[in-house]
Amino acid sequence: MATTRIAVVCDIHHGQDTATKRGSMALPLLERFVAETNAGSFDAVIDLGDRISDEDPERDRLLQSDVAMCFGRLAVAHHHLSGNHDVACLTLADNEAIFDLPSDSRSLIIGDIRCVFWQPDVRLTRARGLHLADGDLARLEALLAEDERPTLLLSHVPLSGHAQTGNYYFEANPGHATYAEVAEIRKAIADAPCPIVALAGHVHWNTLTTVDGTPHVTLQSLTETFISGQPAESFGVLEVEADQLRWVVQGREPLSLTLPWRRAKPRWRPPLPTFAA
């Protein structure tokens, strides 16, 4: 098996500066990411969504077009998911038209890696939180059931339900960090025939959480400042070779992980019930 290398970026947030996101630096940082990727040896680039910080439909179209032009300079194929900010004022179809690329749920092979891109409903409001739409869970189950080969599961929103203690955005708002239906999502992943490594953005920090034997990884935002006070400048490099996956995050908050790229589905014992008093 040859080594497959994928560069990953997320939560670019091109647009206005906020208290924690340096949106005015998004394009220069993205241009540097594109240049470094073109200078390396990669099979593809994956964008996990939230390319902009939404304002209004007209402005968002311009911001998305800026980002699309930047991605268009890549020398390798690029694949996209849309995040909650991408669809706050635009539709998924709008985003697909601007990039002239799909952003729906789908599976494809990149190098030697089977990738499942899951695009459930990502609309998020303070009152509503995050909820799946009709058919979203069934689509995930169907995509995962198609193949028993090891699978990289990609989504904007994390699917582990991991703790948000210390997170600037989500410690007090954990219902905005994952889906209300996270238990059903985790069951779909556990019941799938394929071994899975899940990768997401949205929560603006680097994490690793293992649920039912499945590693769930999140990537820090390109422009987030809440940890270091400066834009994180984060992007990930994923390498899969034989039975091993290597994940390295570049930028101000570096991280390096080595995980098994399993050929068979791990099965964990169900947790013990509540201990009697």
Coordinates of C-alpha atoms in Angstrom, one line a residue:
M1 CA 0.0 0.0 0.0
A2 CA 1.4 3.4 -1.0
T3 CA 1.4 6.3 1.4
T4 CA -1.6 8.6 1.0
R5 CA -1.1 12.2 2.1
I6 CA -4.0 14.6 2.5
A7 CA -3.8 18.3 3.7
V8 CA -6.8 19.4 5.8
V9 CA -8.0 22.8 6.7
C10 CA -11.1 24.0 8.5
D11 CA -12.8 27.0 10.0
I12 CA -11.1 29.5 7.8
H13 CA -13.6 32.3 8.8
H14 CA -12.8 34.8 6.1
G15 CA -14.6 38.0 7.0
Q16 CA -14.6 40.5 9.8
D17 CA -12.4 40.2 12.9
T18 CA -14.2 39.2 16.1
A19 CA -13.0 39.0 19.7
T20 CA -11.5 35.6 19.0
K21 CA -11.3 35.1 15.2
R22 CA -8.8 37.0 13.0
G23 CA -11.0 37.0 9.8
S24 CA -8.9 39.7 8.2
M25 CA -6.0 37.4 8.1
A26 CA -7.9 34.4 6.7
L27 CA -7.0 34.9 3.0
P28 CA -3.3 35.5 3.5
L29 CA -3.1 32.4 5.8
L30 CA -5.1 30.4 3.3
E31 CA -2.8 31.5 0.4
R32 CA 0.2 30.4 2.5
F33 CA -1.6 27.0 3.1
V34 CA -2.1 26.7 -0.7
A35 CA 1.5 27.5 -1.5
E36 CA 2.8 25.0 1.1
T37 CA 0.5 22.3 -0.2
N38 CA 1.5 22.9 -3.8
A39 CA 5.2 22.7 -2.7
G40 CA 4.6 19.4 -1.0
S41 CA 3.5 16.0 -2.2
F42 CA -0.2 15.5 -1.5
D43 CA -3.0 13.5 -3.0
A44 CA -5.7 16.0 -2.1
V45 CA -6.9 18.8 0.1
I46 CA -10.0 18.6 2.3
D47 CA -11.8 21.6 3.7
L48 CA -14.1 20.8 6.6
G49 CA -16.2 23.9 6.4
D50 CA -16.9 27.3 8.0
R51 CA -14.9 29.1 5.3
I52 CA -16.5 32.4 6.1
S53 CA -18.0 34.4 9.0
D54 CA -21.5 35.1 7.8
E55 CA -22.9 38.6 7.5
D56 CA -25.7 38.7 4.8
P57 CA -26.4 36.9 1.5
E58 CA -24.7 39.4 -0.8
R59 CA -21.6 39.8 1.4
D60 CA -21.4 36.0 2.0
R61 CA -21.3 35.3 -1.8
L62 CA -18.4 37.6 -2.1
L63 CA -16.5 36.1 0.8
Q64 CA -17.1 32.5 -0.4
S65 CA -16.0 33.6 -3.9
D66 CA -12.7 34.9 -2.4
V67 CA -12.1 31.6 -0.7
A68 CA -13.0 29.6 -3.9
M69 CA -10.5 31.6 -5.9
C70 CA -7.8 30.8 -3.4
F71 CA -8.6 27.0 -3.4
G72 CA -8.7 27.2 -7.2
R73 CA -4.9 27.8 -7.1
L74 CA -4.3 24.3 -5.7
A75 CA -2.4 21.9 -7.9
V76 CA -4.3 18.9 -6.5
A77 CA -8.0 18.0 -6.1
H78 CA -9.8 19.7 -3.3
H79 CA -13.0 18.4 -1.5
H80 CA -15.3 20.4 0.6
L81 CA -17.9 20.2 3.4
S82 CA -20.0 23.2 4.4
G83 CA -20.3 24.4 8.0
N84 CA -22.9 26.4 9.9
H85 CA -21.5 29.8 8.9
D86 CA -21.4 28.7 5.2
V87 CA -25.2 28.1 5.3
A88 CA -26.3 30.8 7.7
C89 CA -27.3 33.1 4.8
L90 CA -26.6 30.9 1.8
T91 CA -27.9 27.4 0.9
L92 CA -25.8 24.3 0.4
A93 CA -26.6 24.7 -3.3
D94 CA -25.3 28.2 -3.3
N95 CA -22.0 27.0 -1.8
E96 CA -21.8 24.2 -4.4
A97 CA -22.4 26.6 -7.2
I98 CA -19.7 29.1 -6.0
F99 CA -17.1 26.3 -5.8
D100 CA -18.5 24.3 -8.7
L101 CA -17.9 21.2 -6.5
P102 CA -20.2 19.0 -4.5
S103 CA -20.7 19.6 -0.7
D104 CA -23.3 16.9 -0.1
S105 CA -22.9 13.5 1.6
R106 CA -20.8 11.2 -0.6
S107 CA -18.0 8.6 -0.6
L108 CA -14.9 8.6 -2.7
I109 CA -11.4 7.1 -2.8
I110 CA -8.5 9.5 -2.2
G111 CA -5.2 7.7 -2.9
D112 CA -5.7 4.4 -1.1
I113 CA -8.2 5.8 1.5
R114 CA -11.9 5.4 1.5
C115 CA -13.4 8.7 2.6
V116 CA -17.0 9.3 3.6
F117 CA -18.0 13.0 3.5
W118 CA -21.2 13.4 5.7
Q119 CA -23.1 16.6 5.2
P120 CA -26.1 16.6 7.5
D121 CA -28.0 19.7 8.4
V122 CA -25.5 22.2 9.9
R123 CA -27.8 25.1 10.5
L124 CA -27.2 26.4 14.0
T125 CA -28.9 29.1 16.0
R126 CA -28.7 29.9 19.7
A127 CA -32.2 28.8 20.3
R128 CA -32.2 25.7 18.0
G129 CA -28.8 24.2 18.6
L130 CA -27.8 21.4 16.1
H131 CA -30.3 18.9 15.0
L132 CA -30.3 16.3 12.2
A133 CA -32.8 16.7 9.4
D134 CA -35.0 13.8 8.1
G135 CA -32.8 11.4 6.2
D136 CA -29.5 12.5 7.6
L137 CA -28.9 9.6 9.9
A138 CA -30.1 7.1 7.3
R139 CA -27.7 8.6 4.7
L140 CA -24.8 8.1 7.2
E141 CA -25.8 4.5 7.9
A142 CA -26.1 3.8 4.1
L143 CA -22.7 5.3 3.3
L144 CA -20.9 3.5 6.1
A145 CA -22.6 0.2 5.2
E146 CA -21.4 0.3 1.5
D147 CA -17.9 -1.0 2.3
E148 CA -16.0 -2.9 5.0
R149 CA -12.7 -1.2 4.2
P150 CA -11.2 1.2 6.8
T151 CA -12.9 4.5 6.4
L152 CA -12.1 8.2 7.1
L153 CA -15.3 9.8 8.2
L154 CA -15.4 13.5 7.6
S155 CA -17.9 16.0 9.0
H156 CA -18.0 19.6 10.0
V157 CA -19.4 19.0 13.4
P158 CA -17.7 16.5 15.7
L159 CA -19.6 13.2 16.3
S160 CA -18.1 12.0 19.5
G161 CA -20.0 14.2 22.0
H162 CA -16.7 14.8 23.8
A163 CA -16.5 17.2 26.7
Q164 CA -16.1 20.9 26.0
T165 CA -14.6 21.9 29.4
G166 CA -12.3 24.9 28.8
N167 CA -13.6 25.6 25.3
Y168 CA -14.3 29.4 24.9
Y169 CA -17.4 28.8 22.8
F170 CA -18.9 25.6 24.0
E171 CA -18.1 25.0 27.7
A172 CA -21.3 26.8 28.6
N173 CA -23.1 25.7 25.4
P174 CA -22.3 22.0 24.8
G175 CA -25.5 21.6 22.8
H176 CA -23.9 23.8 20.1
A177 CA -20.8 21.6 19.8
T178 CA -22.5 18.4 18.5
Y179 CA -25.9 17.1 17.5
A180 CA -28.8 16.5 19.8
E181 CA -28.9 13.1 18.2
V182 CA -25.3 12.3 19.1
A183 CA -26.2 9.0 20.7
E184 CA -27.9 7.8 17.5
I185 CA -24.9 8.9 15.5
R186 CA -22.5 7.1 17.7
K187 CA -24.6 3.9 17.4
A188 CA -24.5 4.2 13.6
I189 CA -20.7 4.4 13.7
A190 CA -20.4 1.5 16.2
D191 CA -22.8 -0.7 14.1
A192 CA -21.0 0.1 10.8
P193 CA -19.1 -2.8 9.2
C194 CA -16.0 -0.7 8.5
P195 CA -13.3 0.4 11.0
I196 CA -13.5 4.2 11.2
V197 CA -11.4 7.2 12.0
A198 CA -13.6 10.4 12.3
L199 CA -12.3 13.9 11.6
A200 CA -14.1 17.2 12.1
G201 CA -13.7 20.9 12.8
H202 CA -16.3 23.3 14.3
V203 CA -15.1 23.3 17.9
H204 CA -11.9 25.3 17.3
W205 CA -9.4 23.1 19.1
N206 CA -7.3 20.0 18.6
T207 CA -8.6 16.9 20.3
L208 CA -8.6 13.2 20.3
T209 CA -11.5 11.2 21.8
T210 CA -12.0 7.4 21.5
V211 CA -15.6 6.2 21.5
D212 CA -16.5 2.4 21.1
G213 CA -13.0 1.9 19.7
T214 CA -13.4 4.7 17.1
P215 CA -10.9 7.6 17.3
H216 CA -12.5 11.0 16.8
V217 CA -10.1 13.8 15.9
T218 CA -10.8 17.6 15.7
L219 CA -8.7 20.2 14.0
Q220 CA -8.1 23.8 15.2
S221 CA -9.3 26.7 13.1
L222 CA -7.0 28.5 10.8
T223 CA -7.7 31.9 12.3
E224 CA -8.8 31.2 16.0
T225 CA -7.0 33.2 18.7
F226 CA -8.7 32.1 22.0
I227 CA -5.8 29.8 23.1
S228 CA -2.6 31.6 22.0
G229 CA -3.9 35.2 21.4
Q230 CA -2.6 34.9 17.8
P231 CA -4.2 33.2 14.8
A232 CA -3.6 29.5 15.2
E233 CA -2.5 29.1 11.6
S234 CA -3.5 25.5 11.9
F235 CA -3.8 22.9 9.2
G236 CA -3.4 19.1 9.3
V237 CA -1.4 16.6 7.4
L238 CA -2.9 13.1 7.3
E239 CA -0.8 10.2 6.2
V240 CA -1.9 6.6 5.9
E241 CA 0.5 3.8 5.2
A242 CA -0.2 0.1 5.7
D243 CA -1.7 -0.2 9.2
Q244 CA -0.9 3.2 10.5
L245 CA -2.4 6.7 10.3
R246 CA -0.2 9.7 11.2
W247 CA -1.9 13.1 12.0
V248 CA 0.3 16.2 12.3
V249 CA -1.1 19.6 13.0
Q250 CA 1.0 22.5 11.8
G251 CA 0.8 26.1 13.2
R252 CA 1.0 27.7 16.7
E253 CA -0.8 24.8 18.3
P254 CA 1.1 21.8 16.9
L255 CA 0.0 18.2 17.5
S256 CA 1.3 14.8 16.4
L257 CA -0.6 11.6 16.7
T258 CA -0.1 8.0 15.4
L259 CA -3.2 5.9 15.3
P260 CA -3.9 2.3 14.0
W261 CA -5.5 2.2 10.6
R262 CA -7.4 -1.0 11.4
R263 CA -8.3 -3.6 8.8
A264 CA -11.1 -5.0 11.0
K265 CA -13.8 -3.4 13.1
P266 CA -12.8 -3.2 16.8
R267 CA -15.6 -4.3 19.2
W268 CA -15.6 -2.9 22.7
R269 CA -17.5 -4.5 25.6
P270 CA -20.6 -2.5 26.6
P271 CA -19.9 -0.3 29.6
L272 CA -20.9 -1.6 33.0
P273 CA -24.3 -0.5 34.4
T274 CA -24.5 2.0 37.3
F275 CA -23.1 0.5 40.4
A276 CA -25.5 -0.2 43.2
A277 CA -25.4 2.1 46.1

